[in-house]
XYZ file of N, CA and C in Angstrom:
858
model
N 29.886 -6.262 -29.403
C 28.445 -6.505 -29.503
C 28.117 -7.914 -29.009
N 26.982 -8.022 -28.325
C 26.546 -9.347 -27.875
C 26.081 -10.146 -29.086
N 26.394 -11.453 -29.152
C 26.042 -12.258 -30.341
C 24.541 -12.242 -30.612
N 24.207 -12.080 -31.889
C 22.802 -12.036 -32.292
C 22.086 -13.349 -31.986
N 22.776 -14.471 -32.155
C 22.150 -15.773 -31.962
C 21.727 -16.009 -30.524
N 22.345 -15.312 -29.580
C 22.042 -15.535 -28.166
C 21.014 -14.546 -27.624
N 20.577 -13.625 -28.435
C 19.597 -12.652 -27.975
C 18.196 -13.261 -27.983
N 17.435 -12.907 -26.964
C 16.060 -13.417 -26.860
C 15.183 -12.341 -26.222
N 14.841 -11.316 -26.973
C 14.015 -10.235 -26.417
C 12.646 -10.756 -26.002
N 12.114 -10.231 -24.918
C 10.803 -10.673 -24.420
C 9.740 -9.589 -24.565
N 10.116 -8.418 -25.066
C 9.154 -7.318 -25.161
C 7.958 -7.690 -26.034
N 8.213 -8.341 -27.168
C 7.122 -8.710 -28.062
C 6.157 -9.689 -27.418
N 6.705 -10.671 -26.691
C 5.850 -11.662 -26.025
C 4.979 -11.012 -24.959
N 5.563 -10.089 -24.218
C 4.797 -9.401 -23.177
C 3.696 -8.557 -23.800
N 4.022 -7.849 -24.882
C 2.998 -7.033 -25.558
C 1.853 -7.893 -26.076
N 2.183 -9.065 -26.642
C 1.125 -9.948 -27.139
C 0.268 -10.484 -25.999
N 0.907 -10.762 -24.849
C 0.150 -11.248 -23.691
C -0.815 -10.183 -23.185
N -0.354 -8.935 -23.143
C -1.224 -7.844 -22.700
C -2.370 -7.645 -23.686
N -2.065 -7.707 -24.977
C -3.120 -7.566 -25.990
C -4.148 -8.692 -25.874
N -3.677 -9.914 -25.585
C -4.600 -11.038 -25.408
C -5.501 -10.824 -24.189
N -4.916 -10.306 -23.099
C -5.715 -10.024 -21.906
C -6.791 -8.987 -22.194
N -6.417 -7.933 -22.886
C -7.383 -6.877 -23.195
C -8.483 -7.409 -24.101
N -8.116 -8.218 -25.098
C -9.103 -8.723 -26.055
C -10.048 -9.744 -25.444
N -9.529 -10.594 -24.544
C -10.326 -11.704 -24.031
C -10.930 -11.454 -22.655
N -10.341 -10.538 -21.900
C -10.841 -10.297 -20.540
C -11.069 -8.807 -20.291
N -11.298 -8.076 -21.361
C -11.510 -6.638 -21.213
C -12.719 -6.305 -20.366
N -13.787 -7.106 -20.491
C -14.994 -6.839 -19.705
C -14.731 -6.992 -18.215
N -13.941 -8.006 -17.849
C -13.626 -8.222 -16.435
C -12.799 -7.062 -15.886
N -11.820 -6.603 -16.674
C -11.013 -5.463 -16.233
C -11.867 -4.203 -16.110
N -12.798 -4.040 -17.038
C -13.668 -2.869 -16.989
C -14.576 -2.910 -15.770
N -15.088 -4.097 -15.439
C -15.942 -4.234 -14.259
C -15.155 -3.951 -12.982
N -13.946 -4.489 -12.898
C -13.109 -4.240 -11.720
C -12.775 -2.763 -11.610
N -12.449 -2.140 -12.732
C -12.131 -0.718 -12.721
C -13.333 0.111 -12.280
N -14.529 -0.278 -12.746
C -15.728 0.460 -12.357
C -15.996 0.380 -10.868
N -15.815 -0.799 -10.270
C -16.023 -0.948 -8.833
C -15.031 -0.135 -8.021
N -13.765 -0.201 -8.416
C -12.737 0.562 -7.703
C -12.983 2.063 -7.839
N -13.346 2.499 -9.044
C -13.588 3.921 -9.266
C -14.788 4.416 -8.449
N -15.817 3.576 -8.336
C -16.996 3.942 -7.539
C -16.601 4.197 -6.080
N -15.835 3.275 -5.509
C -15.395 3.440 -4.117
C -14.501 4.662 -3.974
N -13.575 4.831 -4.907
C -12.632 5.940 -4.827
C -13.335 7.285 -4.915
N -14.250 7.420 -5.851
C -14.950 8.697 -6.032
C -15.727 9.072 -4.780
N -16.436 8.113 -4.211
C -17.236 8.418 -3.021
C -16.355 8.701 -1.808
N -15.252 7.983 -1.661
C -14.338 8.262 -0.550
C -13.708 9.639 -0.711
N -13.309 9.958 -1.933
C -12.705 11.264 -2.182
C -13.695 12.388 -1.908
N -14.946 12.225 -2.346
C -15.965 13.241 -2.075
C -16.197 13.393 -0.575
N -16.188 12.265 0.132
C -16.402 12.305 1.584
C -15.270 13.072 2.278
N -14.023 12.750 1.936
C -12.882 13.403 2.584
C -12.819 14.891 2.241
N -13.071 15.222 0.984
C -13.010 16.623 0.574
C -14.171 17.435 1.140
N -15.257 16.738 1.492
C -16.408 17.444 2.058
C -16.327 17.654 3.554
N -15.390 16.967 4.229
C -15.266 17.126 5.679
C -14.631 18.462 6.022
N -15.056 19.092 7.120
C -14.363 20.308 7.582
C -12.910 19.986 7.938
N -12.030 20.894 7.609
C -10.611 20.621 7.833
C -10.303 20.360 9.297
N -10.967 21.101 10.174
C -10.687 20.941 11.601
C -11.135 19.573 12.117
N -12.162 19.002 11.488
C -12.622 17.681 11.900
C -11.591 16.617 11.519
N -10.985 16.765 10.349
C -9.939 15.828 9.931
C -8.738 15.929 10.866
N -8.366 17.155 11.223
C -7.242 17.347 12.146
C -7.536 16.703 13.495
N -8.745 16.892 14.008
C -9.127 16.269 15.282
C -9.129 14.748 15.174
N -9.582 14.222 14.039
C -9.593 12.772 13.858
C -8.173 12.205 13.849
N -7.248 12.925 13.207
C -5.852 12.482 13.192
C -5.282 12.507 14.599
N -5.545 13.595 15.340
C -5.048 13.690 16.709
C -5.629 12.587 17.582
N -6.930 12.303 17.421
C -7.570 11.257 18.218
C -6.997 9.888 17.892
N -6.780 9.618 16.599
C -6.207 8.330 16.207
C -4.791 8.181 16.750
N -4.009 9.255 16.689
C -2.641 9.205 17.211
C -2.635 8.960 18.706
N -3.529 9.605 19.433
C -3.574 9.423 20.892
C -4.074 8.024 21.240
N -5.064 7.533 20.498
C -5.583 6.187 20.746
C -4.503 5.130 20.507
N -3.640 5.371 19.511
C -2.600 4.400 19.182
C -1.417 4.470 20.130
N -1.065 5.677 20.571
C 0.182 5.850 21.323
C 0.008 6.263 22.775
N -1.158 6.842 23.107
C -1.407 7.419 24.441
C -0.384 8.513 24.777
N 0.067 9.227 23.757
C 1.042 10.313 23.939
C 0.445 11.590 23.382
N 0.228 12.551 24.279
C -0.374 13.821 23.870
C 0.558 14.606 22.948
N 1.863 14.520 23.200
C 2.815 15.270 22.374
C 2.778 14.793 20.928
N 2.704 13.474 20.742
C 2.626 12.941 19.383
C 1.332 13.374 18.709
N 0.230 13.352 19.434
C -1.051 13.767 18.864
C -1.004 15.210 18.399
N -0.446 16.089 19.234
C -0.351 17.499 18.866
C 0.583 17.695 17.671
N 1.681 16.940 17.650
C 2.624 17.064 16.537
C 2.018 16.648 15.210
N 1.261 15.544 15.209
C 0.641 15.086 13.967
C -0.497 16.007 13.539
N -1.213 16.561 14.525
C -2.245 17.543 14.190
C -1.610 18.775 13.542
N -0.463 19.187 14.084
C 0.243 20.336 13.519
C 0.717 20.043 12.096
N 1.125 18.790 11.833
C 1.552 18.418 10.481
C 0.390 18.535 9.495
N -0.808 18.139 9.939
C -1.976 18.274 9.064
C -2.326 19.741 8.830
N -2.214 20.554 9.864
C -2.486 21.989 9.715
C -1.490 22.607 8.740
N -0.232 22.150 8.795
C 0.786 22.670 7.879
C 0.388 22.446 6.425
N -0.203 21.287 6.133
C -0.650 21.018 4.761
C -1.677 22.056 4.322
N -2.609 22.385 5.230
C -3.608 23.405 4.901
C -3.004 24.782 4.755
N -2.035 25.089 5.605
C -1.376 26.399 5.536
C -0.682 26.587 4.186
N -0.151 25.507 3.633
C 0.518 25.572 2.331
C -0.473 25.660 1.169
N -1.764 25.589 1.473
C -2.779 25.684 0.431
C -2.989 24.408 -0.363
N -2.638 23.270 0.228
C -2.690 22.000 -0.500
C -3.641 21.002 0.151
N -4.588 21.500 0.934
C -5.473 20.602 1.676
C -6.304 19.729 0.736
N -6.910 20.322 -0.264
C -7.766 19.567 -1.169
C -6.974 18.503 -1.916
N -5.792 18.849 -2.386
C -4.948 17.870 -3.075
C -4.522 16.754 -2.134
N -4.257 17.102 -0.876
C -3.863 16.084 0.097
C -4.994 15.090 0.329
N -6.233 15.564 0.370
C -7.363 14.654 0.558
C -7.528 13.726 -0.650
N -7.257 14.235 -1.852
C -7.287 13.378 -3.033
C -6.218 12.294 -2.934
N -5.026 12.680 -2.483
C -3.937 11.714 -2.322
C -4.281 10.686 -1.264
N -4.865 11.128 -0.147
C -5.242 10.194 0.921
C -6.278 9.191 0.413
N -7.251 9.655 -0.357
C -8.271 8.750 -0.887
C -7.640 7.682 -1.784
N -6.775 8.096 -2.699
C -6.077 7.150 -3.561
C -5.263 6.152 -2.756
N -4.531 6.669 -1.768
C -3.653 5.821 -0.976
C -4.432 4.846 -0.102
N -5.547 5.296 0.475
C -6.353 4.424 1.333
C -6.930 3.264 0.527
N -7.505 3.561 -0.645
C -8.073 2.494 -1.478
C -6.982 1.510 -1.893
N -5.830 2.022 -2.320
C -4.746 1.138 -2.746
C -4.218 0.310 -1.585
N -4.072 0.917 -0.407
C -3.555 0.190 0.752
C -4.524 -0.886 1.207
N -5.806 -0.565 1.248
C -6.805 -1.566 1.652
C -6.792 -2.757 0.696
N -6.728 -2.484 -0.606
C -6.667 -3.576 -1.572
C -5.386 -4.398 -1.409
N -4.250 -3.720 -1.201
C -2.974 -4.424 -1.043
C -2.989 -5.312 0.195
N -3.538 -4.808 1.305
C -3.600 -5.599 2.537
C -4.610 -6.731 2.394
N -5.750 -6.459 1.759
C -6.779 -7.488 1.586
C -6.274 -8.644 0.728
N -5.411 -8.351 -0.229
C -4.841 -9.414 -1.069
C -3.602 -10.010 -0.418
N -2.747 -9.154 0.151
C -1.472 -9.607 0.676
C -1.563 -10.413 1.959
N -2.523 -10.076 2.831
C -2.640 -10.788 4.111
C -2.969 -12.270 3.913
N -3.986 -12.619 3.118
C -4.236 -14.054 2.878
C -3.071 -14.760 2.186
N -2.395 -14.052 1.278
C -1.244 -14.671 0.610
C -0.130 -14.942 1.606
N 0.115 -14.001 2.516
C 1.130 -14.216 3.552
C 0.774 -15.380 4.457
N -0.499 -15.500 4.819
C -0.950 -16.630 5.645
C -0.737 -17.938 4.899
N -1.064 -17.955 3.610
C -0.888 -19.176 2.813
C 0.586 -19.558 2.716
N 1.466 -18.573 2.530
C 2.895 -18.871 2.417
C 3.455 -19.422 3.719
N 2.939 -18.936 4.851
C 3.459 -19.388 6.144
C 3.191 -20.862 6.392
N 2.213 -21.428 5.706
C 1.873 -22.830 5.923
C 2.435 -23.775 4.888
N 3.223 -23.261 3.939
C 3.740 -24.117 2.875
C 5.141 -23.680 2.472
N 6.119 -24.512 2.714
C 7.495 -24.189 2.323
C 7.641 -24.131 0.805
N 6.932 -25.020 0.117
C 7.031 -25.047 -1.342
C 6.464 -23.760 -1.937
N 5.300 -23.340 -1.427
C 4.708 -22.097 -1.927
C 5.610 -20.911 -1.623
N 6.247 -20.911 -0.457
C 7.152 -19.821 -0.103
C 8.354 -19.790 -1.031
N 8.903 -20.974 -1.338
C 10.067 -21.032 -2.227
C 9.725 -20.516 -3.626
N 8.503 -20.769 -4.077
C 8.093 -20.277 -5.385
C 7.772 -18.788 -5.364
N 7.221 -18.310 -4.239
C 6.764 -16.923 -4.176
C 7.886 -15.931 -3.898
N 8.915 -16.339 -3.169
C 9.960 -15.387 -2.791
C 10.662 -14.749 -3.985
N 11.032 -15.500 -5.030
C 11.633 -14.830 -6.196
C 10.690 -13.829 -6.858
N 9.394 -14.152 -6.886
C 8.415 -13.225 -7.463
C 8.347 -11.948 -6.633
N 8.323 -12.101 -5.301
C 8.288 -10.923 -4.427
C 9.568 -10.107 -4.559
N 10.708 -10.800 -4.696
C 11.976 -10.086 -4.910
C 11.915 -9.253 -6.188
N 11.382 -9.857 -7.253
C 11.269 -9.132 -8.518
C 10.316 -7.950 -8.391
N 9.190 -8.135 -7.680
C 8.220 -7.053 -7.516
C 8.825 -5.873 -6.771
N 9.715 -6.156 -5.806
C 10.320 -5.072 -5.038
C 11.544 -4.476 -5.718
N 12.103 -5.193 -6.683
C 13.308 -4.716 -7.366
C 12.992 -3.903 -8.611
N 11.911 -4.250 -9.290
C 11.554 -3.524 -10.504
C 11.352 -2.041 -10.207
N 11.833 -1.163 -11.071
C 11.566 0.272 -10.884
C 10.069 0.546 -10.847
N 9.671 1.451 -9.996
C 8.238 1.711 -9.820
C 7.570 2.188 -11.102
N 8.324 2.854 -11.977
C 7.744 3.348 -13.232
C 7.295 2.203 -14.142
N 7.916 1.027 -13.986
C 7.569 -0.105 -14.841
C 6.119 -0.519 -14.633
N 5.616 -0.377 -13.415
C 4.247 -0.808 -13.120
C 3.208 0.072 -13.818
N 3.598 1.264 -14.200
C 2.641 2.152 -14.853
C 2.280 1.681 -16.255
N 3.206 0.967 -16.917
C 2.986 0.588 -18.320
C 1.853 -0.428 -18.461
N 1.909 -1.600 -17.770
C 0.784 -2.540 -17.928
C -0.529 -1.989 -17.385
N -0.472 -1.216 -16.301
C -1.699 -0.620 -15.775
C -2.320 0.327 -16.788
N -1.469 1.065 -17.479
C -1.952 1.991 -18.506
C -2.558 1.234 -19.687
N -1.941 0.112 -20.057
C -2.449 -0.681 -21.177
C -3.798 -1.314 -20.848
N -3.969 -1.764 -19.604
C -5.179 -2.490 -19.233
C -6.337 -1.577 -18.862
N -6.027 -0.409 -18.281
C -7.087 0.435 -17.736
C -7.118 1.849 -18.313
N -6.148 2.201 -19.143
C -6.127 3.546 -19.703
C -5.621 4.572 -18.702
N -5.795 5.839 -19.048
C -5.354 6.919 -18.169
C -6.359 7.130 -17.027
N -5.869 7.680 -15.916
C -6.768 8.036 -14.830
C -6.357 7.460 -13.492
N -7.284 7.490 -12.570
C -6.998 7.086 -11.192
C -6.972 5.574 -11.017
N -7.787 4.855 -11.796
C -7.866 3.405 -11.630
C -6.532 2.717 -11.937
N -5.881 2.997 -13.057
C -4.572 2.368 -13.270
C -3.552 2.768 -12.212
N -3.674 3.992 -11.703
C -2.771 4.413 -10.624
C -2.963 3.537 -9.399
N -4.206 3.211 -9.074
C -4.481 2.375 -7.907
C -3.943 0.966 -8.112
N -4.203 0.367 -9.283
C -3.752 -1.002 -9.509
C -2.232 -1.086 -9.567
N -1.575 -0.112 -10.155
C -0.112 -0.097 -10.149
C 0.417 0.037 -8.729
N -0.247 0.850 -7.925
C 0.164 1.036 -6.529
C -0.023 -0.236 -5.726
N -1.122 -0.949 -5.961
C -1.380 -2.202 -5.240
C -0.270 -3.205 -5.508
N 0.106 -3.370 -6.766
C 1.148 -4.339 -7.112
C 2.485 -3.924 -6.496
N 2.779 -2.641 -6.547
C 4.066 -2.153 -6.034
C 4.143 -2.249 -4.513
N 3.027 -2.003 -3.826
C 3.050 -1.900 -2.360
C 2.742 -3.205 -1.642
N 2.337 -4.246 -2.360
C 1.882 -5.477 -1.717
C 2.984 -6.336 -1.082
N 4.188 -6.446 -1.651
C 5.178 -7.392 -1.107
C 5.480 -7.263 0.386
N 5.628 -6.063 0.970
C 5.961 -6.025 2.406
C 4.940 -6.702 3.302
N 3.648 -6.499 3.047
C 2.648 -7.119 3.919
C 2.623 -8.634 3.724
N 2.908 -9.119 2.523
C 2.985 -10.574 2.300
C 4.168 -11.146 3.066
N 5.325 -10.533 2.898
C 6.541 -11.035 3.542
C 6.422 -11.031 5.066
N 5.962 -9.923 5.624
C 5.961 -9.790 7.074
C 4.811 -10.562 7.723
N 3.722 -10.787 7.007
C 2.687 -11.687 7.523
C 3.228 -13.108 7.602
N 3.874 -13.539 6.549
C 4.498 -14.867 6.531
C 5.529 -14.987 7.646
N 6.397 -13.982 7.776
C 7.448 -14.012 8.791
C 6.860 -14.011 10.200
N 5.872 -13.140 10.445
C 5.292 -13.044 11.777
C 4.658 -14.341 12.231
N 3.950 -15.021 11.352
C 3.306 -16.289 11.723
C 4.357 -17.366 11.957
N 5.391 -17.391 11.142
C 6.430 -18.415 11.317
C 7.257 -18.194 12.575
N 7.321 -16.953 13.061
C 8.102 -16.660 14.266
C 7.334 -16.896 15.563
N 6.055 -17.243 15.463
C 5.290 -17.558 16.677
C 5.921 -18.778 17.347
N 6.069 -18.698 18.676
C 6.719 -19.765 19.431
C 6.042 -21.103 19.157
N 6.864 -22.104 18.772
C 6.322 -23.420 18.452
C 5.639 -24.059 19.652
N 6.129 -23.761 20.860
C 5.515 -24.344 22.055
C 4.100 -23.821 22.264
N 3.870 -22.547 21.923
C 2.526 -21.984 22.047
C 1.586 -22.664 21.056
N 2.065 -22.897 19.841
C 1.250 -23.575 18.835
C 0.953 -25.010 19.268
N 1.952 -25.687 19.824
C 1.747 -27.055 20.294
C 0.747 -27.100 21.441
N 0.786 -26.091 22.313
C -0.167 -26.039 23.414
C -1.597 -25.868 22.890
N -1.750 -25.030 21.862
C -3.079 -24.859 21.267
C -3.572 -26.159 20.654
N -2.672 -26.888 19.997
C -3.051 -28.180 19.428
C -3.422 -29.178 20.522
N -2.677 -29.130 21.632
C -2.947 -30.044 22.729
C -4.320 -29.807 23.344
N -4.794 -28.572 23.315
C -6.117 -28.246 23.846
C -7.231 -28.503 22.823
N -6.866 -29.063 21.682
C -7.869 -29.455 20.703
C -8.291 -28.359 19.755
N -7.477 -27.309 19.612
C -7.836 -26.223 18.703
C -7.748 -26.703 17.260
N -8.718 -26.303 16.466
C -8.673 -26.613 15.042
C -7.642 -25.714 14.357
N -7.375 -25.989 13.089
C -6.401 -25.165 12.354
C -6.844 -23.713 12.286
N -8.158 -23.496 12.060
C -8.680 -22.125 12.002
C -8.605 -21.447 13.361
N -8.972 -22.162 14.428
C -8.893 -21.597 15.769
C -7.458 -21.260 16.143
N -6.524 -22.143 15.767
C -5.116 -21.889 16.060
C -4.620 -20.648 15.322
N -5.055 -20.489 14.053
C -4.602 -19.342 13.263
C -5.138 -18.033 13.830
N -6.474 -17.966 14.023
C -7.088 -16.704 14.424
C -7.011 -16.452 15.921
N -6.854 -17.500 16.716
C -6.812 -17.313 18.155
C -5.424 -17.225 18.740
N -4.430 -17.745 18.021
C -3.075 -17.801 18.574
C -2.065 -17.118 17.650
N -1.955 -17.613 16.421
C -0.864 -17.170 15.556
C -1.010 -15.717 15.103
N -2.182 -15.358 14.594
C -2.352 -13.983 14.109
C -2.243 -12.954 15.230
N -2.867 -13.166 16.409
C -2.680 -12.177 17.484
C -1.227 -12.007 17.903
N -0.472 -13.114 17.984
C 0.932 -13.017 18.382
C 1.796 -12.418 17.272
N 1.376 -12.599 16.044
C 2.147 -12.062 14.914
C 1.744 -10.638 14.558
N 0.765 -10.081 15.261
C 0.216 -8.781 14.870
C 1.256 -7.657 14.804
N 2.208 -7.541 15.760
C 3.215 -6.462 15.622
C 4.002 -6.543 14.316
N 4.386 -7.754 13.925
C 5.119 -7.918 12.667
C 4.224 -7.619 11.480
N 2.965 -8.059 11.549
C 2.023 -7.780 10.461
C 1.788 -6.282 10.334
N 1.661 -5.600 11.473
C 1.464 -4.147 11.434
C 2.681 -3.433 10.850
N 3.868 -3.978 11.086
C 5.060 -3.405 10.436
C 4.951 -3.548 8.922
N 4.404 -4.684 8.468
C 4.181 -4.855 7.042
C 3.147 -3.888 6.506
N 2.069 -3.669 7.265
C 1.049 -2.698 6.855
C 1.652 -1.302 6.786
N 2.516 -0.989 7.747
C 3.178 0.312 7.753
C 4.026 0.501 6.491
N 4.815 -0.500 6.144
C 5.656 -0.404 4.951
C 4.819 -0.344 3.678
N 3.735 -1.107 3.644
C 2.846 -1.057 2.488
C 2.226 0.322 2.342
N 1.841 0.922 3.458
C 1.259 2.270 3.424
C 2.250 3.286 2.890
N 3.490 3.214 3.355
C 4.506 4.148 2.888
C 4.814 3.962 1.400
N 4.874 2.707 0.963
C 5.140 2.460 -0.455
C 3.960 2.894 -1.322
N 2.752 2.737 -0.794
C 1.578 3.196 -1.535
C 1.600 4.705 -1.699
N 1.993 5.412 -0.644
C 2.062 6.871 -0.739
C 3.095 7.299 -1.768
N 4.248 6.662 -1.761
C 5.288 7.037 -2.731
C 4.854 6.710 -4.160
N 4.153 5.601 -4.343
C 3.727 5.210 -5.691
C 2.593 6.088 -6.194
N 1.707 6.505 -5.304
C 0.619 7.398 -5.711
C 1.176 8.699 -6.277
N 2.279 9.145 -5.709
C 2.923 10.364 -6.223
C 3.448 10.122 -7.632
N 4.102 8.983 -7.840
C 4.639 8.666 -9.162
C 3.511 8.473 -10.172
N 2.390 7.908 -9.692
C 1.276 7.613 -10.585
C 0.590 8.861 -11.116
N 0.963 10.026 -10.627
C 0.412 11.258 -11.194
C 0.773 11.389 -12.670
N 1.798 10.662 -13.097
C 2.216 10.721 -14.504
C 1.167 10.132 -15.437
N 0.259 9.278 -14.915
C -0.750 8.675 -15.782
C -2.157 9.156 -15.417
N -2.232 10.281 -14.773
C -3.537 10.895 -14.567
C -4.057 10.917 -13.147
N -3.312 10.376 -12.181
C -3.753 10.469 -10.792
C -3.622 11.914 -10.319
N -4.616 12.375 -9.577
C -4.583 13.753 -9.088
C -3.936 13.781 -7.714
N -3.917 14.958 -7.123
C -3.406 15.085 -5.766
C -2.050 15.746 -5.710
N -1.327 15.462 -4.631
C -0.041 16.109 -4.400
C 0.986 15.720 -5.457
N 0.900 14.490 -5.959
C 1.834 14.073 -6.992
C 1.716 14.911 -8.249
N 0.496 15.289 -8.585
C 0.291 16.147 -9.755
C 0.968 17.496 -9.563
N 0.923 18.009 -8.344
C 1.562 19.290 -8.069
C 3.082 19.189 -8.215
N 3.645 18.066 -7.756
C 5.084 17.852 -7.924
C 5.427 17.772 -9.408
N 4.619 17.031 -10.165
C 4.867 16.881 -11.599
C 4.789 18.222 -12.322
N 3.799 19.048 -11.965
C 3.685 20.370 -12.573
C 4.885 21.241 -12.228
N 5.367 21.113 -10.993
C 6.555 21.870 -10.597
C 7.767 21.501 -11.432
N 7.895 20.201 -11.760
C 9.007 19.753 -12.598
C 8.847 20.266 -14.023
N 7.641 20.145 -14.563
C 7.406 20.538 -15.954
C 7.597 22.033 -16.166
N 7.197 22.836 -15.168
C 7.270 24.294 -15.298
C 8.532 24.882 -14.673
N 9.394 24.002 -14.145
C 10.591 24.456 -13.417
C 10.207 25.400 -12.278
N 9.098 25.105 -11.640
C 8.601 25.909 -10.524
C 9.080 25.260 -9.227
N 10.243 25.691 -8.762
C 10.853 25.081 -7.580
C 9.981 25.288 -6.349
N 9.372 26.450 -6.229
C 8.548 26.738 -5.056
C 7.351 25.812 -4.946
N 6.622 25.632 -6.057
C 5.441 24.759 -6.031
C 5.842 23.321 -5.751
N 6.931 22.870 -6.363
C 7.399 21.509 -6.102
C 7.810 21.302 -4.657
N 8.464 22.326 -4.084
C 8.900 22.231 -2.695
C 7.705 22.198 -1.745
N 6.706 23.028 -2.010
C 5.496 23.014 -1.181
C 4.830 21.640 -1.199
N 4.674 21.073 -2.394
C 4.051 19.751 -2.496
C 4.906 18.689 -1.807
N 6.226 18.810 -1.936
C 7.117 17.861 -1.265
C 6.989 17.928 0.248
N 6.886 19.143 0.787
C 6.709 19.293 2.238
C 5.379 18.679 2.679
N 4.332 18.892 1.896
C 3.024 18.320 2.233
C 3.072 16.794 2.205
N 3.778 16.225 1.225
C 3.898 14.769 1.149
C 4.660 14.230 2.358
N 5.725 14.909 2.742
C 6.495 14.489 3.921
C 5.627 14.546 5.174
N 4.855 15.621 5.324
C 3.974 15.747 6.490
C 2.945 14.622 6.521
N 2.371 14.317 5.365
C 1.388 13.236 5.289
C 2.033 11.889 5.591
N 3.241 11.677 5.090
C 3.944 10.424 5.350
C 4.246 10.261 6.835
N 4.655 11.343 7.493
C 4.943 11.273 8.930
C 3.688 10.908 9.708
N 2.565 11.520 9.356
C 1.301 11.230 10.048
C 0.949 9.754 9.919
N 0.968 9.238 8.701
C 0.587 7.846 8.479
C 1.576 6.884 9.115
N 2.857 7.202 9.025
C 3.891 6.331 9.580
C 3.781 6.244 11.096
N 3.638 7.373 11.760
C 3.606 7.361 13.227
C 2.361 6.660 13.760
N 1.232 6.857 13.100
C -0.007 6.228 13.586
C 0.062 4.713 13.418
N 0.471 4.234 12.252
C 0.531 2.786 12.039
C 1.598 2.143 12.913
N 2.734 2.799 13.089
C 3.772 2.270 13.974
C 3.275 2.196 15.412
N 2.571 3.215 15.853
C 2.081 3.240 17.227
C 1.064 2.128 17.470
N 0.210 1.853 16.503
C -0.745 0.754 16.662
C -0.012 -0.580 16.774
N 1.045 -0.764 15.996
C 1.817 -1.999 16.090
C 2.509 -2.141 17.431
N 3.141 -1.073 17.910
C 3.814 -1.131 19.207
C 2.816 -1.273 20.345
N 1.658 -0.611 20.204
C 0.641 -0.697 21.255
C 0.103 -2.099 21.410
N -0.115 -2.792 20.291
C -0.586 -4.165 20.365
C 0.446 -5.075 21.001
N 1.724 -4.858 20.677
C 2.774 -5.679 21.267
C 2.877 -5.439 22.770
N 2.773 -4.175 23.199
C 2.860 -3.851 24.620
C 1.697 -4.471 25.394
N 0.506 -4.438 24.801
C -0.663 -5.014 25.475
C -0.493 -6.520 25.670
N 0.084 -7.199 24.673
C 0.272 -8.638 24.825
C 1.356 -8.954 25.834
N 2.395 -8.131 25.923
C 3.422 -8.360 26.943
C 2.850 -8.157 28.333
N 1.993 -7.142 28.476
C 1.382 -6.900 29.778
C 0.455 -8.043 30.183
N -0.286 -8.570 29.184
C -1.197 -9.678 29.477
C -0.423 -10.939 29.827
N 0.741 -11.094 29.185
C 1.548 -12.280 29.460
C 2.275 -12.177 30.764
């Protein structure tokens, strides 16, 4: 047995901290939850109200715009049709709505943090262990504080997903900006560019392929977390997987798994193609 004198459990301290947050900042959490829920509900209604063929055409158009490859566009359109053929179209739109809101929030928070880290070695040294911990913790752990702060439903699922999916975009934004050629940055300074002009006119455009890789990874992690978040009330394809497990319904679980894979392929290929397309355009311009 480990010596009693050396034990220092932290569960009680964490519980007291969460209780203090709920007691003293409950109104702020409720306001944030209300805003997120408002956006989510309207986005979900919009996606579920669209004709299925219009969504398929939009996916094909986005794929072609990103890659200029007709074969990829047709393949991704076929993946979306497969989801409908399996009878899971409505659930897939619920999952997409959850994932889009979570991804937008993760990128909106993570991108400025990555930019800030790229300009400060001290901030990077402090943030890297935190990011390591965020990526190492089991995804189920994020459900507990989200559940305590926001209760059951879609809102805690979104906030848990944001925390889980944010590290890649922070890391790769920081990395992409730091990898910009120092001579290019010096040339911008020599021409009298301000810090803001240098960032938005030189560093971010050149770092865009790396940043898009971070967005791609964040999107994939958000999709995987949204599925797990069905355990606390999130609807969509994850709920179908959970029901398949609870009822030992292998067929229903397999159908939902295939739909999730199809959705992941669509999102992955489109975001990857946008990143590669931006890099190719800059090489051609150079």
